mmCIF file of C-alpha atoms in Angstrom:
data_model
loop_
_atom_site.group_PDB
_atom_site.id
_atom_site.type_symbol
_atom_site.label_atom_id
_atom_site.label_comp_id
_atom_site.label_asym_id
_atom_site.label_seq_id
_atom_site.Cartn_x
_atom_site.Cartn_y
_atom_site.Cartn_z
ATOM 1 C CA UNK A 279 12.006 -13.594 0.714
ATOM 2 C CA UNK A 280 9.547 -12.137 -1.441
ATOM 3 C CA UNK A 281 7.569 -8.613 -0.596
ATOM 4 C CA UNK A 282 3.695 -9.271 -0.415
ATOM 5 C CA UNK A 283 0.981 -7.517 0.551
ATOM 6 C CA UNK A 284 -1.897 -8.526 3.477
ATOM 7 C CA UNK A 285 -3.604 -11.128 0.202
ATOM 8 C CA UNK A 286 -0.275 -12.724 -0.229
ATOM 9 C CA UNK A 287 0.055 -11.069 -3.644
ATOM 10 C CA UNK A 288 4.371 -10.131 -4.449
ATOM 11 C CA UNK A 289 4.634 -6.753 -4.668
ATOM 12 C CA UNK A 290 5.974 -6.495 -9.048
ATOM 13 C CA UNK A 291 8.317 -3.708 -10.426
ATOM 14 C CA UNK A 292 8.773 -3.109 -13.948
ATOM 15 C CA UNK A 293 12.806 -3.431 -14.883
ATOM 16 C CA UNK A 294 14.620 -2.955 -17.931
ATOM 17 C CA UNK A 295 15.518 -7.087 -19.113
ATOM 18 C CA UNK A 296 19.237 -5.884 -19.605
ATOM 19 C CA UNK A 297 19.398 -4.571 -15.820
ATOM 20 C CA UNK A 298 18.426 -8.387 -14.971
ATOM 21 C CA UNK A 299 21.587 -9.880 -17.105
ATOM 22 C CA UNK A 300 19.173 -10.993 -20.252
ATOM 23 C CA UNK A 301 21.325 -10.443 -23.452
ATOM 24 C CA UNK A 302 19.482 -7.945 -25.226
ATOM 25 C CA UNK A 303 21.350 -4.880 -25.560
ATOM 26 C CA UNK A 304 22.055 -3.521 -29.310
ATOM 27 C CA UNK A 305 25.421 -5.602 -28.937
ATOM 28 C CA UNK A 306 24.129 -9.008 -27.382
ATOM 29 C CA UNK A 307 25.462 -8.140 -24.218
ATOM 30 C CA UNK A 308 23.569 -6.901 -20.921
ATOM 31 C CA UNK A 309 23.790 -4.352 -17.993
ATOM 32 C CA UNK A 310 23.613 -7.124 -15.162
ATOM 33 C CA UNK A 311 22.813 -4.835 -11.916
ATOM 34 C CA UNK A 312 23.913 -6.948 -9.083
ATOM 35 C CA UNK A 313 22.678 -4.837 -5.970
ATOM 36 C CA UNK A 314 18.939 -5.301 -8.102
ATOM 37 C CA UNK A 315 19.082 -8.802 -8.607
ATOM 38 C CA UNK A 316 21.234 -9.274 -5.214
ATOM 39 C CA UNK A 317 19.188 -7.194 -2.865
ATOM 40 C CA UNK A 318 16.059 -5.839 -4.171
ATOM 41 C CA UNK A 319 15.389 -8.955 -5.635
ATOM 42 C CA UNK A 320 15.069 -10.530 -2.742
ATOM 43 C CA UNK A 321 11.807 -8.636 -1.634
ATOM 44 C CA UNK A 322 10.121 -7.874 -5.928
ATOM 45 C CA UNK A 323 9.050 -9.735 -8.462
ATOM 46 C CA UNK A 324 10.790 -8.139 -11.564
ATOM 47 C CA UNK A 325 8.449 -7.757 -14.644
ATOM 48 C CA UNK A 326 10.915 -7.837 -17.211
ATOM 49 C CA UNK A 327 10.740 -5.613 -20.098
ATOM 50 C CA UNK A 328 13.287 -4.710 -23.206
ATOM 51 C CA UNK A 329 10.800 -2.219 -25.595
ATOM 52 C CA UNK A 330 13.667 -2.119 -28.545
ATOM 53 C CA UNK A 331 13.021 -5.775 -28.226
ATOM 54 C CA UNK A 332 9.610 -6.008 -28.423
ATOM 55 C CA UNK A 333 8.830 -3.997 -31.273
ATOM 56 C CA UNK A 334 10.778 -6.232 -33.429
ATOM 57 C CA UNK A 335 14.544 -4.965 -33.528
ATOM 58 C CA UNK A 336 16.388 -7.993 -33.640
ATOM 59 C CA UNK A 337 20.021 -9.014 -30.999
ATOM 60 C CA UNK A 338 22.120 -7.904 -32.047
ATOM 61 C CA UNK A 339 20.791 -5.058 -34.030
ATOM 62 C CA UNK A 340 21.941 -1.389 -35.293
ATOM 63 C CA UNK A 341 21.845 1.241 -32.348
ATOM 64 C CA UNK A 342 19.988 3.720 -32.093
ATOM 65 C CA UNK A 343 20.116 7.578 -30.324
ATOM 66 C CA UNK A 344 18.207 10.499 -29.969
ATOM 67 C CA UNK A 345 17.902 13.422 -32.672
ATOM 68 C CA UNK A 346 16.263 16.525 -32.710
ATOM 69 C CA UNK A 347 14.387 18.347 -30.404
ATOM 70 C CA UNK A 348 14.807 17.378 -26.621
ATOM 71 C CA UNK A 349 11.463 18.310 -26.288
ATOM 72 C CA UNK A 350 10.215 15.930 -29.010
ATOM 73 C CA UNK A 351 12.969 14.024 -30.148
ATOM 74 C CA UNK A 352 13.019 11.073 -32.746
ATOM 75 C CA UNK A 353 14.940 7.659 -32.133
ATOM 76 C CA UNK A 354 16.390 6.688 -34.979
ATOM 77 C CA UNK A 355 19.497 4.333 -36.274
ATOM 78 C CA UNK A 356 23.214 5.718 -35.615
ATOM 79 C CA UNK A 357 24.754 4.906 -38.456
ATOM 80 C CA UNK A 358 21.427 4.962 -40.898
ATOM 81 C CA UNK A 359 18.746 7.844 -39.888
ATOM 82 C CA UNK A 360 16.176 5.740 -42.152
ATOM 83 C CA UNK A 361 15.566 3.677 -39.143
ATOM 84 C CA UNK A 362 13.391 5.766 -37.120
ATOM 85 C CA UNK A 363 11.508 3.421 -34.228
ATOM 86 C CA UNK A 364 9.463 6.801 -32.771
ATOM 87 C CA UNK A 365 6.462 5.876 -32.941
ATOM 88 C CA UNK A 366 6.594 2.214 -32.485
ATOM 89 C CA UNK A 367 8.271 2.788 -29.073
ATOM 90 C CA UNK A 368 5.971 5.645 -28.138
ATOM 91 C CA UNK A 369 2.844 3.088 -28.954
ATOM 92 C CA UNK A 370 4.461 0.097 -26.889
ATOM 93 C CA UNK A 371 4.721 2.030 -23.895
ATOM 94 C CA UNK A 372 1.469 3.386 -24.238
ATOM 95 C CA UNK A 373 -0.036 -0.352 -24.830
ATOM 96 C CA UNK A 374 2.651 -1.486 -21.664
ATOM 97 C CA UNK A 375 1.131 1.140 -19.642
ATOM 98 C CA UNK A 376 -2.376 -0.371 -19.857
ATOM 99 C CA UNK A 377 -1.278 -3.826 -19.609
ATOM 100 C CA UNK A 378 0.777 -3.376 -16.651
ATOM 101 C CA UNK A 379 -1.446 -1.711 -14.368
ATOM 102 C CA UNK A 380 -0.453 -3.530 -11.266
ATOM 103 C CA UNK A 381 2.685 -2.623 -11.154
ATOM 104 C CA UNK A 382 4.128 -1.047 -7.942
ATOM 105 C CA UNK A 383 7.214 0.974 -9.666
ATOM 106 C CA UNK A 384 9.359 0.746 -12.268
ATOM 107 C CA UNK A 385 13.123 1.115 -12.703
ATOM 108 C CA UNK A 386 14.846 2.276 -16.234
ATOM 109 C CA UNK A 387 17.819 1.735 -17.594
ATOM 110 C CA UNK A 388 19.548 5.021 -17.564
ATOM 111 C CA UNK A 389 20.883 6.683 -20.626
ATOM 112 C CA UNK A 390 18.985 4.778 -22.974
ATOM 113 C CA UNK A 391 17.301 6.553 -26.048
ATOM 114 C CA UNK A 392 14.162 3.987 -25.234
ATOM 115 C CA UNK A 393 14.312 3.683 -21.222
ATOM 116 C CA UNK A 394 16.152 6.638 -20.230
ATOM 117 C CA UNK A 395 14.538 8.698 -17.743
ATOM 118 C CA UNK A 396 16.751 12.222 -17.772
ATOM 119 C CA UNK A 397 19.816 13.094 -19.270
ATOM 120 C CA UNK A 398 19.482 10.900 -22.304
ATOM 121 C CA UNK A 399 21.754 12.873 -25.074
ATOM 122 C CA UNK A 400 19.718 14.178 -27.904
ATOM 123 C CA UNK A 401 21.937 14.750 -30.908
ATOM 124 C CA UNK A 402 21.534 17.906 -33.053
ATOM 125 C CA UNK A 403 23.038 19.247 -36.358
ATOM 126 C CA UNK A 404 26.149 20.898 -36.275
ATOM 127 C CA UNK A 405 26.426 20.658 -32.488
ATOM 128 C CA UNK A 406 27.416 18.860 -29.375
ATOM 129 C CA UNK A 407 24.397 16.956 -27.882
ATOM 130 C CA UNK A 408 22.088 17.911 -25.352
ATOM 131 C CA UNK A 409 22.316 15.706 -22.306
ATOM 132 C CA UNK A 410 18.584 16.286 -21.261
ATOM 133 C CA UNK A 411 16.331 14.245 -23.375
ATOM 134 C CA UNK A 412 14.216 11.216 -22.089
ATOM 135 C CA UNK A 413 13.869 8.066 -23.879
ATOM 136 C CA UNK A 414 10.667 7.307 -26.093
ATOM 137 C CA UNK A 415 9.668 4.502 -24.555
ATOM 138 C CA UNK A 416 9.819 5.520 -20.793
ATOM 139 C CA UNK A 417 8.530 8.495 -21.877
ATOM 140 C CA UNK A 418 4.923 7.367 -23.294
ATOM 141 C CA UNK A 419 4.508 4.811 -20.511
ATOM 142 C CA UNK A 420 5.000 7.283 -18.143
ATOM 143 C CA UNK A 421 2.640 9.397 -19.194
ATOM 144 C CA UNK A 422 -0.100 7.228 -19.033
ATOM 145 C CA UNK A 423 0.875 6.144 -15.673
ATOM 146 C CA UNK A 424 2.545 9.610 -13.984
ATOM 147 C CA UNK A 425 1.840 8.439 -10.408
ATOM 148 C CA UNK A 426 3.933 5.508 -11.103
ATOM 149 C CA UNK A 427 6.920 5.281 -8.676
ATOM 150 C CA UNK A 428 9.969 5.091 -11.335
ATOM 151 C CA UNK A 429 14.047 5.460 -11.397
ATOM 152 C CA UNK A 430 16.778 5.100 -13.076
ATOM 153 C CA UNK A 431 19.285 2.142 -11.963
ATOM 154 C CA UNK A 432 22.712 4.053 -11.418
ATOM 155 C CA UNK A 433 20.581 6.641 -9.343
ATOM 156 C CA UNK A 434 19.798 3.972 -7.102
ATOM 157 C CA UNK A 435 23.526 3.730 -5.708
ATOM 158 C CA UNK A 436 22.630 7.154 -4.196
ATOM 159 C CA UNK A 437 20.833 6.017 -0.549
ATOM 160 C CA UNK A 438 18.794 9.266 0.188
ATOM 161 C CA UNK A 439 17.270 8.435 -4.010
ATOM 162 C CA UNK A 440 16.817 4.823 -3.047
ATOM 163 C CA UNK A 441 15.362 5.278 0.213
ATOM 164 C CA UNK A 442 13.131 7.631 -1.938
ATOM 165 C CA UNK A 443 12.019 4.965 -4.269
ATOM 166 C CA UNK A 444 11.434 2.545 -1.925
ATOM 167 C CA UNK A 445 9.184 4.327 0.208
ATOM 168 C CA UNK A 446 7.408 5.671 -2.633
ATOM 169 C CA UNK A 447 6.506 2.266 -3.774
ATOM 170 C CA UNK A 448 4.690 0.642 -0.751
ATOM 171 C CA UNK A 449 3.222 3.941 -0.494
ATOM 172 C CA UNK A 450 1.301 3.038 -3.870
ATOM 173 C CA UNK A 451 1.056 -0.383 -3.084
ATOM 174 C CA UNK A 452 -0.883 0.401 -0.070
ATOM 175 C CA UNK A 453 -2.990 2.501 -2.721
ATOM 176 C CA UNK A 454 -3.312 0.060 -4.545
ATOM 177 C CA UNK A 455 -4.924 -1.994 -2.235
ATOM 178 C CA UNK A 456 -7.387 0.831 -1.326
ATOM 179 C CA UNK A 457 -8.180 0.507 -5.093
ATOM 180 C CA UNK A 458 -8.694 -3.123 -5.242
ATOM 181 C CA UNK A 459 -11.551 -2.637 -1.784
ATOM 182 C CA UNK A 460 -13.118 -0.091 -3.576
ATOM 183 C CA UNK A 461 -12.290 4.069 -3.400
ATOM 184 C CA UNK A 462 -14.817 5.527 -1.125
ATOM 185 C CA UNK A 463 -14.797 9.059 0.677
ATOM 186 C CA UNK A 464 -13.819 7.494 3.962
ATOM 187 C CA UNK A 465 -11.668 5.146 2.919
ATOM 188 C CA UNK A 466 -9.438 8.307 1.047
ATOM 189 C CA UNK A 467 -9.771 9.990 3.938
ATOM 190 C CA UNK A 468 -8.121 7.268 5.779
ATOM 191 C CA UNK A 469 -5.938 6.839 3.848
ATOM 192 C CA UNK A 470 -4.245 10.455 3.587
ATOM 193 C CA UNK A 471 -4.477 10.251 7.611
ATOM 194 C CA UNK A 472 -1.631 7.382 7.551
ATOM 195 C CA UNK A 473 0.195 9.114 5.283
ATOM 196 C CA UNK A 474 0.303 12.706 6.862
ATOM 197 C CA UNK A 475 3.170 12.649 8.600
ATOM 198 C CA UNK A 476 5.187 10.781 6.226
ATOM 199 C CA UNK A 477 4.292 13.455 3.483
ATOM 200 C CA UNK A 478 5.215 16.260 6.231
ATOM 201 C CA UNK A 479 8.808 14.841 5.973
ATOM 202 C CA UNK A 480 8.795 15.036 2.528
ATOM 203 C CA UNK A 481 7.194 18.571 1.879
ATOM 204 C CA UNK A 482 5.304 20.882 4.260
ATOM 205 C CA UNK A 483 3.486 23.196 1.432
ATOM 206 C CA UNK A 484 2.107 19.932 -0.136
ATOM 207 C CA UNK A 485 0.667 18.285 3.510
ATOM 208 C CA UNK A 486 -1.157 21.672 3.962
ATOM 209 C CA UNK A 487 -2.498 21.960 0.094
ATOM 210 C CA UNK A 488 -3.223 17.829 0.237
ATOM 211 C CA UNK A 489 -4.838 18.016 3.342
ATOM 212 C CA UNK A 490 -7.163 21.126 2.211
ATOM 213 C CA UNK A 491 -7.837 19.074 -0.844
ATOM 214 C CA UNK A 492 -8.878 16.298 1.537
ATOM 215 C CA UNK A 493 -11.581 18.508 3.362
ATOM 216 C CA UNK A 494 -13.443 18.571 0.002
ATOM 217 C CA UNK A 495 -13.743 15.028 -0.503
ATOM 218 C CA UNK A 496 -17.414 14.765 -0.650
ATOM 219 C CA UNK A 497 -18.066 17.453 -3.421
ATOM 220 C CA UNK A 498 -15.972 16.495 -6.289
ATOM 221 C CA UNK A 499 -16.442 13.087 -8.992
ATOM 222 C CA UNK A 500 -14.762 10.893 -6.260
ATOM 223 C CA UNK A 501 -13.058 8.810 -9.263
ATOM 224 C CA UNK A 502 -11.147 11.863 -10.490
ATOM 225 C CA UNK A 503 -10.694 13.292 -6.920
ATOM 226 C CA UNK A 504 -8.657 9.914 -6.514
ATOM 227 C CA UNK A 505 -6.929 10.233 -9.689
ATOM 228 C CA UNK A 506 -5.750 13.937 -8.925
ATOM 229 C CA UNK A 507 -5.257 12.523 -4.817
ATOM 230 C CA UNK A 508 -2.668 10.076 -6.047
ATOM 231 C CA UNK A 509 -0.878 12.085 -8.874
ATOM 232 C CA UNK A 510 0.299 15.115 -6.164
ATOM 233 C CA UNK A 511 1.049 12.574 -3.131
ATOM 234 C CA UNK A 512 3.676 11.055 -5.610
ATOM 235 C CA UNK A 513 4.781 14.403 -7.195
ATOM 236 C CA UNK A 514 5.126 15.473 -3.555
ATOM 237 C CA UNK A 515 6.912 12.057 -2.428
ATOM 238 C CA UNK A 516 9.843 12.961 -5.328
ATOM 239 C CA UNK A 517 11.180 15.038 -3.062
ATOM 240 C CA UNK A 518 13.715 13.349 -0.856
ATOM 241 C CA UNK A 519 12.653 13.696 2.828
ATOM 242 C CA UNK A 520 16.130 15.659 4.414
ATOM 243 C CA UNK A 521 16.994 14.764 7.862
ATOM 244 C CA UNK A 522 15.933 18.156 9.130
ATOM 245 C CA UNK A 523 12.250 17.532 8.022
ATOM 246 C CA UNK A 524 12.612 14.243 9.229
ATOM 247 C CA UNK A 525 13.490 15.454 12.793
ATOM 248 C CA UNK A 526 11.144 18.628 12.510
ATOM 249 C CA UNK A 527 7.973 15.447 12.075
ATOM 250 C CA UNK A 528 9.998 13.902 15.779
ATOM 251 C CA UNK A 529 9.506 17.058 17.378
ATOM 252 C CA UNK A 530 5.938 17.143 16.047
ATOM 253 C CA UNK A 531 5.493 13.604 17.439
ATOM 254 C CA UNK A 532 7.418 14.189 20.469
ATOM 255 C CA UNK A 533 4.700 16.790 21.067
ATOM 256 C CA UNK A 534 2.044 14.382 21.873
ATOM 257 C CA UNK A 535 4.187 12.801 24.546
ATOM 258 C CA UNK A 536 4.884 16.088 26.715
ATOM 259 C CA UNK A 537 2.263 15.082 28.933
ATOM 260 C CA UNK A 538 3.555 11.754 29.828
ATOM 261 C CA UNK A 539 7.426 11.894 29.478
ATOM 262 C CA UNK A 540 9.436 12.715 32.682
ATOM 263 C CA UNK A 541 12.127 15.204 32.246
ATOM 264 C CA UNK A 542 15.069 12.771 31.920
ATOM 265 C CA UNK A 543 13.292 10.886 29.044
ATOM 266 C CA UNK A 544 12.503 14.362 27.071
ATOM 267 C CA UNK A 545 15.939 15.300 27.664
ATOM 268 C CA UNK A 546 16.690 11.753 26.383
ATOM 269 C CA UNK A 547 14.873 11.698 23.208
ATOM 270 C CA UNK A 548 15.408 15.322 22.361
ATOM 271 C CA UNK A 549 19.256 14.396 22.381
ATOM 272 C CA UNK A 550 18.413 11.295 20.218
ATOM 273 C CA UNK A 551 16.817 13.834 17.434
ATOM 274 C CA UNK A 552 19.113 16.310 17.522
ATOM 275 C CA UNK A 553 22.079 13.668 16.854
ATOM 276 C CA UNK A 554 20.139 12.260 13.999
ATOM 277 C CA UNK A 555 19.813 15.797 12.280
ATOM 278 C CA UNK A 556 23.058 16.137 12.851
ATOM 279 C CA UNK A 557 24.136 12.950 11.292
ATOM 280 C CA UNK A 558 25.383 11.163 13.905
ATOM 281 C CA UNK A 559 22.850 8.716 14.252
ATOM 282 C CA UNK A 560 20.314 6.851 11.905
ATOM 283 C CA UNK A 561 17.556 7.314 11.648
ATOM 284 C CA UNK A 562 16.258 4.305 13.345
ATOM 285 C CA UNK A 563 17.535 5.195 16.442
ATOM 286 C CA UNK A 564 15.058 7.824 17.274
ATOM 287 C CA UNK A 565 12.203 6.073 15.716
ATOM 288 C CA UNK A 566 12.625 3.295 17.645
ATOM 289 C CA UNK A 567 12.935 5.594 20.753
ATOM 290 C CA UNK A 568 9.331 7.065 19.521
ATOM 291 C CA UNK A 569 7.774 3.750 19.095
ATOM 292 C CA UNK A 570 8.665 2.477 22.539
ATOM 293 C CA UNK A 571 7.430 5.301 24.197
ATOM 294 C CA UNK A 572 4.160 5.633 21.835
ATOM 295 C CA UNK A 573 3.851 1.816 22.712
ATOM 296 C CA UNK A 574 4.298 2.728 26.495
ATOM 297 C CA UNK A 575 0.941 5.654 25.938
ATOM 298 C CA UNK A 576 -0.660 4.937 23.069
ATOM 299 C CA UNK A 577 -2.270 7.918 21.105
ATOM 300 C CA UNK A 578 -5.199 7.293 18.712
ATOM 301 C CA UNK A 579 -4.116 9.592 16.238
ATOM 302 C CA UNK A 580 -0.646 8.319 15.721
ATOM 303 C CA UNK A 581 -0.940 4.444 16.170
ATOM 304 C CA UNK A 582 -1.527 4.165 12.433
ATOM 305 C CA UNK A 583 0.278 6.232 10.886
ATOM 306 C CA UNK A 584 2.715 4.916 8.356
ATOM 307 C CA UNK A 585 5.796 7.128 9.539
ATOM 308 C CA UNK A 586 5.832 5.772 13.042
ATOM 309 C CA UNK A 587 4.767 2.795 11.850
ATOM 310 C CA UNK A 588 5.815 1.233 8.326
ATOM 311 C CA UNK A 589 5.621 -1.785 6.993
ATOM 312 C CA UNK A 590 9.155 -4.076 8.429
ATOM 313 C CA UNK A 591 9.791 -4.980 4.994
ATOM 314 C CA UNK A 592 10.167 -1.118 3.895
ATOM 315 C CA UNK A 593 12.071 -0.252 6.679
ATOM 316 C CA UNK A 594 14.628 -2.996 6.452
ATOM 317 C CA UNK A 595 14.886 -1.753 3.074
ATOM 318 C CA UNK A 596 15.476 1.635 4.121
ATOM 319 C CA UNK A 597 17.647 0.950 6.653
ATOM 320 C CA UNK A 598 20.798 3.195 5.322
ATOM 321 C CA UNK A 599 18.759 5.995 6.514
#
């Protein structure tokens, strides 16, 4: 089954080629990520892309690592520091970031002096290396695109980071598709509305600044106003939503149903919370609980938002919650 949106368009993430089992690591070999290809792949179209590749190194072909300054390293060959492949990498991710505007995420091979996202080693003179650079080519791509949902493969195992990603990426598809109608002040407005409570889960300070920002809509270049919009809802989505903010949003919903809940079904979903917070249910459980009882008394202001309400695909996908 393949993820699309309401036009029938697959949702595409960008992928390192090696995490897809193409043969085009330094050594000829791959890094064939079966729970990508297994799983994930079931609901993305993978946009394949190996940068050391593309700029002309050859497979197999001398490796290369990360020297200098973490801040501004250089990635040059291991064995011959002649070969320095800088600034070709930095300018193919910068041309990639352009050409591949419609992506809806990316993930990175991890560790890589080209693709690596954090903790890439960055070797120095006369010492052991660092262990926090990021590679060249993730680097400039990302730069162009920072509101890109990306991540690192191996960080992926880790269900509260996957969960993360996942959500993060059909929250920007759904921008996305805002884009492709046309940005207008209502529509942003709208927008932010269906994603309140979702960011409350993820960061409180952030759903108060956001929504201030919000209020002032009409007075700013609306095509920068979008561009800033979008860059702090993902910053803000990086942060993994914890099962206590999770069931402090439930109580917030829970709120609009004081008025029609008998006692026995407060007591009811109250209990259903708590256990989640406490870990001894998933999260489903009480969402489900809230959606039966907000499809018993419907509320205006909560039939659309995306918390109560995602898309099935993104929740099956989540479902380890």
């Amino acid at each position: 089954m393949k993820t699309t949106d309401g036009h029938g368009s697959r949702i595409r993430l960008g992928i390192s080629s090696c995490l897809l089992g193409q043969k085009v690591r330094f050594d000829g070999n791959h890094k064939h990520d079966s729970f990508l290809t297994g799983t994930l792949g079931q609901f993305f179209e993978w946009v394949p892309v190996c940068p050391e590749v593309a700029i002309g190194l050859g497979i197999p072909r001398p490796p290369i690592r990360l020297v200098g300054s973490p801040a501004s390293p250089r990635a040059v060959g291991v064995k011959d520091a002649s070969i320095d492949v800088t600034d070709k990498l930095a300018a193919y991710g910068k041309r990639q970031a352009h050409a591949l505007e419609n992506l809806s995420g990316y993930i990175f091979k991890s560790k890589s002096p080209s693709c690596g996202l954090e903790r890439v080693k960055v070797y120095q003179a006369g010492g052991a290396p660092a262990a926090n650079g990021r590679g060249i080519y993730a680097d400039a791509f990302l730069s162009a695109q920072p509101w890109l949902p990306a991540e690192e493969e191996g960080r992926l195992s880790n269900p509260r980071l996957r969960e993360n990603f996942i959500e993060r990426v059909f929250v920007y598809r759904r921008w996305q598709e805002l884009m492709a109608r046309g940005l207008s002040a209502s529509r942003l407005v709208e927008f932010h509305t269906h994603h309140k409570l979702a960011l409350m889960a993820h960061d409180v300070e952030a759903y108060r600044a956001l929504g201030r920002l919000v209020a002032q809509t009409g007075r700013c270049n609306l095509k920068e106003f979008g561009h800033d919009y979008i860059h702090r809802l993902m910053v803000a989505l990086q942060r993994p939503a914890s099962p206590a903010r999770h069931a402090n949003v439930m109580m917030h919903l829970m709120g609009y149903l004081k008025l029609q809940l008998d006692a026995e079904d407060k007591a009811e979903l109250l209990e259903m919370i708590h256990a989640y917070r406490r870990g001894e249910t998933l999260f489903a459980a009480p969402l489900t609980l809230l959606r039966h009882y907000f499809r018993r008394f419907p509320d205006p202001t909560i039939m659309h938002q995306t918390y109560l309400h995602p898309d099935p695909r993104e929740l099956l996908l989540r479902g380890g919650l």
